[in-house]
PDB file of C-alpha atoms and ligand atoms in Angstrom:
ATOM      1  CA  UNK A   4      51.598  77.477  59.007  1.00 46.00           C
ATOM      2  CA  UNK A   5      52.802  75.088  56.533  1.00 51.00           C
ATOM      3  CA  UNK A   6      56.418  75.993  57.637  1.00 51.00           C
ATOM      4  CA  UNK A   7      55.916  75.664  61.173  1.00 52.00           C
ATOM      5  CA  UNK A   8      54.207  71.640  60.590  1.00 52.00           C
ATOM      6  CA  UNK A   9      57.738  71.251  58.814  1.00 48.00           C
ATOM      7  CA  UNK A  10      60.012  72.210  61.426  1.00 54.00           C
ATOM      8  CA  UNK A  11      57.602  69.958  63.996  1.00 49.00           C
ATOM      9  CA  UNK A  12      57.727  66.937  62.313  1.00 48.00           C
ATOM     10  CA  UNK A  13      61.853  67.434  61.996  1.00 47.00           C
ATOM     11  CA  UNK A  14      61.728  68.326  65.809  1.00 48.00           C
ATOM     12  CA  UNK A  15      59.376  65.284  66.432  1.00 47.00           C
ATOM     13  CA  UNK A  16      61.945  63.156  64.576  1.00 48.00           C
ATOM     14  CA  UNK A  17      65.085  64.252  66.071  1.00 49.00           C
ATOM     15  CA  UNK A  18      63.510  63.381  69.335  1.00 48.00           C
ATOM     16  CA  UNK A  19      61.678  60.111  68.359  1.00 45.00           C
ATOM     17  CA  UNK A  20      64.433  57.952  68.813  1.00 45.00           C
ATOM     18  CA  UNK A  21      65.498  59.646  71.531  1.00 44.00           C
ATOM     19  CA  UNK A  22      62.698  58.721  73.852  1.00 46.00           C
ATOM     20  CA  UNK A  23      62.666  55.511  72.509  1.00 45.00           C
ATOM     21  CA  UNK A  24      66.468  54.602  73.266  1.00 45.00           C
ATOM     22  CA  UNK A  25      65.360  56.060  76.442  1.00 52.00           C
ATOM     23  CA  UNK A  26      62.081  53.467  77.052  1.00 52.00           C
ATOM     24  CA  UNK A  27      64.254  50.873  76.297  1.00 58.00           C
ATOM     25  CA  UNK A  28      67.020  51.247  78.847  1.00 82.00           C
ATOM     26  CA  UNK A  29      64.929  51.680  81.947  1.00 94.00           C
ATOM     27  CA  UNK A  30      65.865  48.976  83.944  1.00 96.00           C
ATOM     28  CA  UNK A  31      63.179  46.779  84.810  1.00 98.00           C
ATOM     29  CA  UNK A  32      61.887  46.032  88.106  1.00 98.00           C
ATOM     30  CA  UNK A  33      59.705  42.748  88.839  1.00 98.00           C
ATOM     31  CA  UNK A  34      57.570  43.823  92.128  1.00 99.00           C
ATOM     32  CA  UNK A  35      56.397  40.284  93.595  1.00 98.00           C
ATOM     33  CA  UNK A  36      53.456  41.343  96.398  1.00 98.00           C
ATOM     34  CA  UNK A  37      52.946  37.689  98.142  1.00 98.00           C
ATOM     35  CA  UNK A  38      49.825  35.503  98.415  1.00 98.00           C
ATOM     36  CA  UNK A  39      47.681  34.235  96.456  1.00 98.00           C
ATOM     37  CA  UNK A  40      43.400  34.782  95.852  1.00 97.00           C
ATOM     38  CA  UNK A  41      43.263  31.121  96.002  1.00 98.00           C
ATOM     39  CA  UNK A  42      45.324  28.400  97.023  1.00 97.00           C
ATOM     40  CA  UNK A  43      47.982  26.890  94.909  1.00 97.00           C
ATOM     41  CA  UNK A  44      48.565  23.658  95.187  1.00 96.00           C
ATOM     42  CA  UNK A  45      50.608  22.139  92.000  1.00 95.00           C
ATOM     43  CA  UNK A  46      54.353  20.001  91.499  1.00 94.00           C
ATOM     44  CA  UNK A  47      56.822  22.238  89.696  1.00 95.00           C
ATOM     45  CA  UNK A  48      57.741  20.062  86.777  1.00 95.00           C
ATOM     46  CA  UNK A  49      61.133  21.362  86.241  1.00 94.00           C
ATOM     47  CA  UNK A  50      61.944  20.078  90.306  1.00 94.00           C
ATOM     48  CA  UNK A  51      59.328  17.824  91.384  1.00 92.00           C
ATOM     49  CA  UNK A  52      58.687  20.482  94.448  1.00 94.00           C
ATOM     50  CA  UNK A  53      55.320  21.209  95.535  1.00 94.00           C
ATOM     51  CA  UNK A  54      54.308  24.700  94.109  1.00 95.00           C
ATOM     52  CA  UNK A  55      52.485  25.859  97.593  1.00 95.00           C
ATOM     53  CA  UNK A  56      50.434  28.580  98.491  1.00 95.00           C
ATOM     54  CA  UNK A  57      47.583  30.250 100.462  1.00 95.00           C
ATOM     55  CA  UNK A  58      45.067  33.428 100.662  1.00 97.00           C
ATOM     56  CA  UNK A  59      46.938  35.226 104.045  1.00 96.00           C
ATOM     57  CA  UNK A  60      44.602  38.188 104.922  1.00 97.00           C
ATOM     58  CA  UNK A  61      44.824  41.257 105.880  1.00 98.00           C
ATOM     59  CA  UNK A  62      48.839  40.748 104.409  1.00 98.00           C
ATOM     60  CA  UNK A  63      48.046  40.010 100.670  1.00 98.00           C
ATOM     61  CA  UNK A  64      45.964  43.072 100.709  1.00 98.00           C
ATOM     62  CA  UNK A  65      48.465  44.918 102.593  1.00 98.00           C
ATOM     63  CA  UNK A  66      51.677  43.304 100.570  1.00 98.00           C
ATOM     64  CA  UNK A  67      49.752  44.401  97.617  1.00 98.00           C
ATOM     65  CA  UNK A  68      49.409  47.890  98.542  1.00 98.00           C
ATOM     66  CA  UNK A  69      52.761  48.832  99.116  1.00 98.00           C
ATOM     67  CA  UNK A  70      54.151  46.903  96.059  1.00 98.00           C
ATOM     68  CA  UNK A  71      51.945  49.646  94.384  1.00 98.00           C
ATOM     69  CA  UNK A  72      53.253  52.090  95.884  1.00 98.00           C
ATOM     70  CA  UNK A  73      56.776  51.469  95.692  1.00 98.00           C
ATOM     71  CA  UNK A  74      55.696  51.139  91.863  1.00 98.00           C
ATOM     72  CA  UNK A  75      55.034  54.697  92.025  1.00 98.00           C
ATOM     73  CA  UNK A  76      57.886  56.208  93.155  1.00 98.00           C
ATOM     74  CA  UNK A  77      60.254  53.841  90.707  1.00 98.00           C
ATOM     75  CA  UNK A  78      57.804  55.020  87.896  1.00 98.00           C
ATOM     76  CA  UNK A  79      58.338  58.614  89.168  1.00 97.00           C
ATOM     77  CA  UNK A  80      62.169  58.300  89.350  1.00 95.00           C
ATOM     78  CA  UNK A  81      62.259  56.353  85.913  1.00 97.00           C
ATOM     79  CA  UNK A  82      61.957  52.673  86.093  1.00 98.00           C
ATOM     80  CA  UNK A  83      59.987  50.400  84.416  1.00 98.00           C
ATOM     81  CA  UNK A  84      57.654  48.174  86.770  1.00 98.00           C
ATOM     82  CA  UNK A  85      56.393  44.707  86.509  1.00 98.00           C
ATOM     83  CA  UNK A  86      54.150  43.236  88.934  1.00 98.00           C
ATOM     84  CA  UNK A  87      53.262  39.228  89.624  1.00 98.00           C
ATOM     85  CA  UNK A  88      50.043  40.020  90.101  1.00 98.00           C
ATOM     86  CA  UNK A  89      47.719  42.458  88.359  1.00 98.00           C
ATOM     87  CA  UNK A  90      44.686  42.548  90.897  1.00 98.00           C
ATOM     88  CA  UNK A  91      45.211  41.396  94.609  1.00 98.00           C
ATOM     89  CA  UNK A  92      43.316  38.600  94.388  1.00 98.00           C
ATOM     90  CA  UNK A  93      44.840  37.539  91.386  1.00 98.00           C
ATOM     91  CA  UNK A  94      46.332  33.686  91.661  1.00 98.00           C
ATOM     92  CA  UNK A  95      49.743  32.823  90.313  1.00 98.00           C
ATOM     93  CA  UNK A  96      52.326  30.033  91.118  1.00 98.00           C
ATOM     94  CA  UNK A  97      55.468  30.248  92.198  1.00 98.00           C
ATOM     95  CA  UNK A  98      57.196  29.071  89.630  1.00 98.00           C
ATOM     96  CA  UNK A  99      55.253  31.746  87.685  1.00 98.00           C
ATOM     97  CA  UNK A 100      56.176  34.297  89.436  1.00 98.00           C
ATOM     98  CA  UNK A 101      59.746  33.630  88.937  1.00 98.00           C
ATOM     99  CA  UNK A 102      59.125  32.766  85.232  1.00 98.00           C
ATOM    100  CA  UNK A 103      57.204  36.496  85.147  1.00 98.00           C
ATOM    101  CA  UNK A 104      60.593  38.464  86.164  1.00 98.00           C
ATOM    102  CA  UNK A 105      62.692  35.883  83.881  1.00 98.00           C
ATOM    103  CA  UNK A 106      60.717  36.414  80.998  1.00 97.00           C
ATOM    104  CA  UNK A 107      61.021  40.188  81.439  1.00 97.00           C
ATOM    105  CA  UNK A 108      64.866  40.334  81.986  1.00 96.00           C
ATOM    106  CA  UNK A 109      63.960  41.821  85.563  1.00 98.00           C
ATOM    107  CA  UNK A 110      67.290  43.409  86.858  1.00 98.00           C
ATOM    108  CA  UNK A 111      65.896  42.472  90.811  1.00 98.00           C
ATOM    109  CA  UNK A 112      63.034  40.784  91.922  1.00 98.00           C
ATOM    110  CA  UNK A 113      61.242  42.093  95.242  1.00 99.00           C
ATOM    111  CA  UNK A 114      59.069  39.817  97.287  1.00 99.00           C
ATOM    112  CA  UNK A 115      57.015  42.016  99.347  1.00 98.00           C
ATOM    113  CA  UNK A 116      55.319  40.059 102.576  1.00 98.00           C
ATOM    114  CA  UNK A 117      54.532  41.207 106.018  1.00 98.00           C
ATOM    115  CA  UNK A 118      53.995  38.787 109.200  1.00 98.00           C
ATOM    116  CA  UNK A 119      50.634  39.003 111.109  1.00 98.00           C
ATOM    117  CA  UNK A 120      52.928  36.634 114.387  1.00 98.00           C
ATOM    118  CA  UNK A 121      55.014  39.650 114.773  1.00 98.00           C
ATOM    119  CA  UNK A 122      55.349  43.114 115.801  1.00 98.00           C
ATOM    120  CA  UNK A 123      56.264  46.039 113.086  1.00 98.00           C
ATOM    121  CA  UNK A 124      58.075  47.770 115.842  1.00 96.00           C
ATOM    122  CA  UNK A 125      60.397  45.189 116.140  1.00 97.00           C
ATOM    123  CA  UNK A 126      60.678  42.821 113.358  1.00 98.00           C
ATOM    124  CA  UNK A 127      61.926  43.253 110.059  1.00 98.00           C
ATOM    125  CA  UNK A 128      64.288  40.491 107.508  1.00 98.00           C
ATOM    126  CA  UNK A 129      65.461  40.366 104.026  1.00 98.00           C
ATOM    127  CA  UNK A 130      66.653  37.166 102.595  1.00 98.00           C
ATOM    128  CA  UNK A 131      68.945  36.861  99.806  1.00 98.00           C
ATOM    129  CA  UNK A 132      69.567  33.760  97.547  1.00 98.00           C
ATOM    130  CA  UNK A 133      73.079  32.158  98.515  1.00 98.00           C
ATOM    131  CA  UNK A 134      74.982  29.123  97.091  1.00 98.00           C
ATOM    132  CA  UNK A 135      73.909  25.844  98.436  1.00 97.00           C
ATOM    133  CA  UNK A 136      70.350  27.008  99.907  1.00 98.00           C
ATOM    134  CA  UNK A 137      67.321  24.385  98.959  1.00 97.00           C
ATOM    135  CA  UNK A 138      64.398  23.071  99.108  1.00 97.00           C
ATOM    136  CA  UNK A 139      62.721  19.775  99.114  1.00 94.00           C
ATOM    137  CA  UNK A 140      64.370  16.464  99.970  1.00 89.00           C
ATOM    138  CA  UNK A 141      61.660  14.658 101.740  1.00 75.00           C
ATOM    139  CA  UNK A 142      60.373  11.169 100.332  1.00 68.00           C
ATOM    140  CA  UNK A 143      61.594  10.721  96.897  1.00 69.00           C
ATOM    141  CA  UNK A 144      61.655  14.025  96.020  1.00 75.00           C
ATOM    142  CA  UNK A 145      65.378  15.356  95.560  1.00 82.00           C
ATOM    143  CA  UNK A 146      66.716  18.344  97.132  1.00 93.00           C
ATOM    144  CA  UNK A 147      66.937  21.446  94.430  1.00 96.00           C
ATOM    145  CA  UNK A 148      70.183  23.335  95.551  1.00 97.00           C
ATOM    146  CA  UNK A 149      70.483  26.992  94.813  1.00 97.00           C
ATOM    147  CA  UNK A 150      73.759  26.999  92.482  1.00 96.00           C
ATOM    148  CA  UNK A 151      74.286  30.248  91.160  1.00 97.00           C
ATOM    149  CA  UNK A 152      76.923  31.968  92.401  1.00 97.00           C
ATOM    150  CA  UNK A 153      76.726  34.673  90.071  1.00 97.00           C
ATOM    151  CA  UNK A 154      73.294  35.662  91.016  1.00 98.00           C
ATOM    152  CA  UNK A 155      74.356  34.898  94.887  1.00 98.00           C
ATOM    153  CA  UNK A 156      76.482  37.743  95.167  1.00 98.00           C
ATOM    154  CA  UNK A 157      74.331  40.164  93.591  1.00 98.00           C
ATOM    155  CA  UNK A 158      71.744  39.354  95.688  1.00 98.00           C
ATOM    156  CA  UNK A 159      73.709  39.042  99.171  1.00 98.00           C
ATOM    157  CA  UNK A 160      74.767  42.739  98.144  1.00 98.00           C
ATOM    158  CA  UNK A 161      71.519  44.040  97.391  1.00 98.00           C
ATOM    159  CA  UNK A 162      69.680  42.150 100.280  1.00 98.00           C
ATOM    160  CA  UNK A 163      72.530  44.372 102.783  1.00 98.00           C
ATOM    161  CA  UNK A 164      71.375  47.468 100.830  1.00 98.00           C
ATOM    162  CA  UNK A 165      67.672  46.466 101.731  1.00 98.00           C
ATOM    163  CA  UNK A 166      68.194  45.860 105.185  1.00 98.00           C
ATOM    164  CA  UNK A 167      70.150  49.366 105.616  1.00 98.00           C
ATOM    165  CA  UNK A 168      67.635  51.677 103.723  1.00 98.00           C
ATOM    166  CA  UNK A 169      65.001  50.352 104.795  1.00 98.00           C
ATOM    167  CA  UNK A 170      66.388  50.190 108.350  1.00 98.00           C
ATOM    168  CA  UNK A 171      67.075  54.010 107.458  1.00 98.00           C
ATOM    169  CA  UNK A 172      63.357  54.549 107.060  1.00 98.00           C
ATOM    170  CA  UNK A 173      61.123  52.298 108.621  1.00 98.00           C
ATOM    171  CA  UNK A 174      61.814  53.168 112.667  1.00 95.00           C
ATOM    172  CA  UNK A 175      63.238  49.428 113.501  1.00 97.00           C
ATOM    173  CA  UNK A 176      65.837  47.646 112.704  1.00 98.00           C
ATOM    174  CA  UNK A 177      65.726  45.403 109.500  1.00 98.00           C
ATOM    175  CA  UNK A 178      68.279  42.648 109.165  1.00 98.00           C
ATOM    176  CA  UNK A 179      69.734  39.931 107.046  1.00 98.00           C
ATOM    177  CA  UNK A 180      68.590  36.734 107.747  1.00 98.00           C
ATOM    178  CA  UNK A 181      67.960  33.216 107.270  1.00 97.00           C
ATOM    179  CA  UNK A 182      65.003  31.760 106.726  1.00 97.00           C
ATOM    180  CA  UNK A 183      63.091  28.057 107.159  1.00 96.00           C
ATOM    181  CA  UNK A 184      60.535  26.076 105.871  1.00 95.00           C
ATOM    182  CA  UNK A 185      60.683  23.339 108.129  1.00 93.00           C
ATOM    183  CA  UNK A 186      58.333  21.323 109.695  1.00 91.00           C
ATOM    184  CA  UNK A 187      55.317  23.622 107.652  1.00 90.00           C
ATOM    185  CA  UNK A 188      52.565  21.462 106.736  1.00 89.00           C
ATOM    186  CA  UNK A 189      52.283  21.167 102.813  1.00 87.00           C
ATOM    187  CA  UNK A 190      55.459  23.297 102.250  1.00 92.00           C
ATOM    188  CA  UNK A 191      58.872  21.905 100.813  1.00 93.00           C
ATOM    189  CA  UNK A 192      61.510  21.901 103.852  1.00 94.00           C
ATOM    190  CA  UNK A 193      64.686  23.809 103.127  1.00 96.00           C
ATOM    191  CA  UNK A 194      66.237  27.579 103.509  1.00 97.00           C
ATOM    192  CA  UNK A 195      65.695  29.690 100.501  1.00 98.00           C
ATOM    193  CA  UNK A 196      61.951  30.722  98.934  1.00 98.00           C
ATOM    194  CA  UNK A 197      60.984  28.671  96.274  1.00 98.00           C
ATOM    195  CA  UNK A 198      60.282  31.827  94.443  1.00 98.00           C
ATOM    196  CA  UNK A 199      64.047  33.190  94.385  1.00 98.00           C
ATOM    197  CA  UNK A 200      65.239  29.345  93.710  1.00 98.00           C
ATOM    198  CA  UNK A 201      63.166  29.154  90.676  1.00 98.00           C
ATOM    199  CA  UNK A 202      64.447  32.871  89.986  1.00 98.00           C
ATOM    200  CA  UNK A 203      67.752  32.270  90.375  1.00 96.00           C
ATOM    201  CA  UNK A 204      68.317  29.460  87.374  1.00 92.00           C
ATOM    202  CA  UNK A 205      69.228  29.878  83.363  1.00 87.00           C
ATOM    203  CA  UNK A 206      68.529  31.240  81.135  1.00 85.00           C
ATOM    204  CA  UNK A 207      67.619  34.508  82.513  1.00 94.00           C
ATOM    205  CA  UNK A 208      68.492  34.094  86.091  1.00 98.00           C
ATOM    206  CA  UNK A 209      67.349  36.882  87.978  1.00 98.00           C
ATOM    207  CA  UNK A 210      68.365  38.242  91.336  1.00 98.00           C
ATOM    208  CA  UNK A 211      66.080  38.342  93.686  1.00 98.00           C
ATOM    209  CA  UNK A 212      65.559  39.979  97.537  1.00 98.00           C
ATOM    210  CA  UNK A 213      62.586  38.641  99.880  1.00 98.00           C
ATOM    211  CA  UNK A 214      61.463  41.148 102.953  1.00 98.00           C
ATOM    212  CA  UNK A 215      59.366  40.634 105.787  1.00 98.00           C
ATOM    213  CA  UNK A 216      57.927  43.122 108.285  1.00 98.00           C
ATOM    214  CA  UNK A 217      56.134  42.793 111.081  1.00 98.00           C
ATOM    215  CA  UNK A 218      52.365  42.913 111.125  1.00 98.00           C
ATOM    216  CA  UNK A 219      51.091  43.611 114.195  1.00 98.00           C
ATOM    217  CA  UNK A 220      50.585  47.535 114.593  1.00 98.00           C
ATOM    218  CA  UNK A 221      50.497  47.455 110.880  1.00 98.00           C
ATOM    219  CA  UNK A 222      48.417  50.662 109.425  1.00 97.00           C
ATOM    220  CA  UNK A 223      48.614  53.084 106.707  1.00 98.00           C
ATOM    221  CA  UNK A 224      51.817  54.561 108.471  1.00 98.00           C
ATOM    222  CA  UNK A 225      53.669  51.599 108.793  1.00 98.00           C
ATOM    223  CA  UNK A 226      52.628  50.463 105.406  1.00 98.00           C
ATOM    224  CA  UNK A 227      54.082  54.141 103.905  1.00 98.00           C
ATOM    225  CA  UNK A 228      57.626  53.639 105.676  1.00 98.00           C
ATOM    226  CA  UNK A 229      57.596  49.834 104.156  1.00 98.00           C
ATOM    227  CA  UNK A 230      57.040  50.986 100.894  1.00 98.00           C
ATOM    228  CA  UNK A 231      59.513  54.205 100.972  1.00 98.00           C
ATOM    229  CA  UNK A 232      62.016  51.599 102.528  1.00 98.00           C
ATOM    230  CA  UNK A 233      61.769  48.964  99.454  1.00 98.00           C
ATOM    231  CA  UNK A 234      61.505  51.735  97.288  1.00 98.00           C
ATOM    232  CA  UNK A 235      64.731  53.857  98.432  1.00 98.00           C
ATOM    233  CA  UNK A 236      66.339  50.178  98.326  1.00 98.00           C
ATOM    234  CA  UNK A 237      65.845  49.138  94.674  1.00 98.00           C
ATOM    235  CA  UNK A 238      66.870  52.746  93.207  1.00 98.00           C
ATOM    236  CA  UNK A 239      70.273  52.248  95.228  1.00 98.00           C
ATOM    237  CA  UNK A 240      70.889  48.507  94.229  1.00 98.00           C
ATOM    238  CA  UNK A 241      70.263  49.745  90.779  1.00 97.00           C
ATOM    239  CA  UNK A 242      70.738  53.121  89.945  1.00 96.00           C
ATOM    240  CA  UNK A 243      69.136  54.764  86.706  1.00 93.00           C
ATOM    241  CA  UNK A 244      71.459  55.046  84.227  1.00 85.00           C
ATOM    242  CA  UNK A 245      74.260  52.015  85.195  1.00 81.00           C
ATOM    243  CA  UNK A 246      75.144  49.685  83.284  1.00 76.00           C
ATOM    244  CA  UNK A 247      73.044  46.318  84.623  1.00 73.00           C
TER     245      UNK A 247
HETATM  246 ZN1  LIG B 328      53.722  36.165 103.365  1.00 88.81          ZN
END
């Protein structure tokens, strides 16, 4: 008995460290499901942008659904997942969010959205941060230029992974796209979300990839292909076991 105790406390300790080593490299994954349970309405101090952003039902309950559920198969598979928000009514900023995946050394960030103007069957984008995007510039406020270039690359790469595997599984075709916020009552003008600008500066900069899917004809199907999509997407941007 006494001998046996021994030799499991030498096993445990051989493969202690082990499984800690282990914990420790799983690369971490910052799942961003979009909305807010109320509105945010603050000035970014570090820009001078509005921080902007609304309730949007049934999509924040949707968006929130599938970020758990591409949580589960990354969890599954070995990653370690972060989400923006806990509950799906939870409120949090945008510059929060960011600060969230920064704080965590996220190796991607995922928004997760869908679009209740469109129809799933035939609308689906990714956005990736790119040198020279913005936001702001109206009255006094200055423009804040995306300026990474580092952190541009990575995240034009991964946005063309997105668009193919999720293209792969979601029965329409998802493309890369631009985006803008023009002429949107009580949000910055410019090209790039303000979540992936704020992402994308030091220290910490992380890369980040926005999708959008179409709404309409939306149900637990649809929202099963979404998440498989996203999920399929991050494990091939970043593999388990690469150096990132
Ligand atoms: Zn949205």
């Amino acid at each position: 008995m006494k001998l046996i105790a021994i030799r499991l406390i030498l096993v445990l300790s051989l493969v202690t460290p082990v499984l800690q080593a282990d914990a420790q490299s799983k690369p971490i994954i910052v799942l961003d499901p979009g909305h807010s349970g109320k509105a945010v309405r603050g000035v970014d101090t570090q820009t001078g942008l509005n921080d902007y952003d609304y309730p949007n039902h049934p999509e924040m309950e949707e968006a929130f659904r599938v970020a758990k559920d591409v949580g589960a198969q990354l969890e599954r598979t070995g990653y370690k997942v972060i989400y923006t928000k806990q509950k799906v009514d939870d409120t949090v900023s945008l510059r929060k969010r960011a600060t969230i995946a920064q704080n965590a050394n996220a190796v991607i960030g995922v928004s997760i959205h869908n679009d209740h103007g469109r129809p799933y069957k035939s609308f689906g984008q990714v956005y990736a941060q790119s040198i020279g995007q913005w936001r702001g510039g109206s009255q006094s406020k200055p423009k804040a230029i995306f300026k990474n270039q580092q952190i541009a690359s990575t995240s034009e790469s991964y946005a063309k992974t997105f668009a193919e595997e999720r293209t792969k599984v979601e029965e329409h075709l998802v493309s890369v796209t631009p985006i803008s916020f023009n002429n949107r009552p009580g949000i910055e003008p410019g090209n790039i979300p303000q979540v992936m600008l704020f992402a994308g500066t030091s220290p910490h900069a992380v890369p980040w990839v926005y999708n959008e899917v179409g709404g309409i004809g939306f149900g637990k199907k649809q929202e099963a292909l979404y998440a498989k999509g996203l999920a399929n997407a991050i494990e091939k941007c970043v593999p388990i076991g690469a150096k990132h």
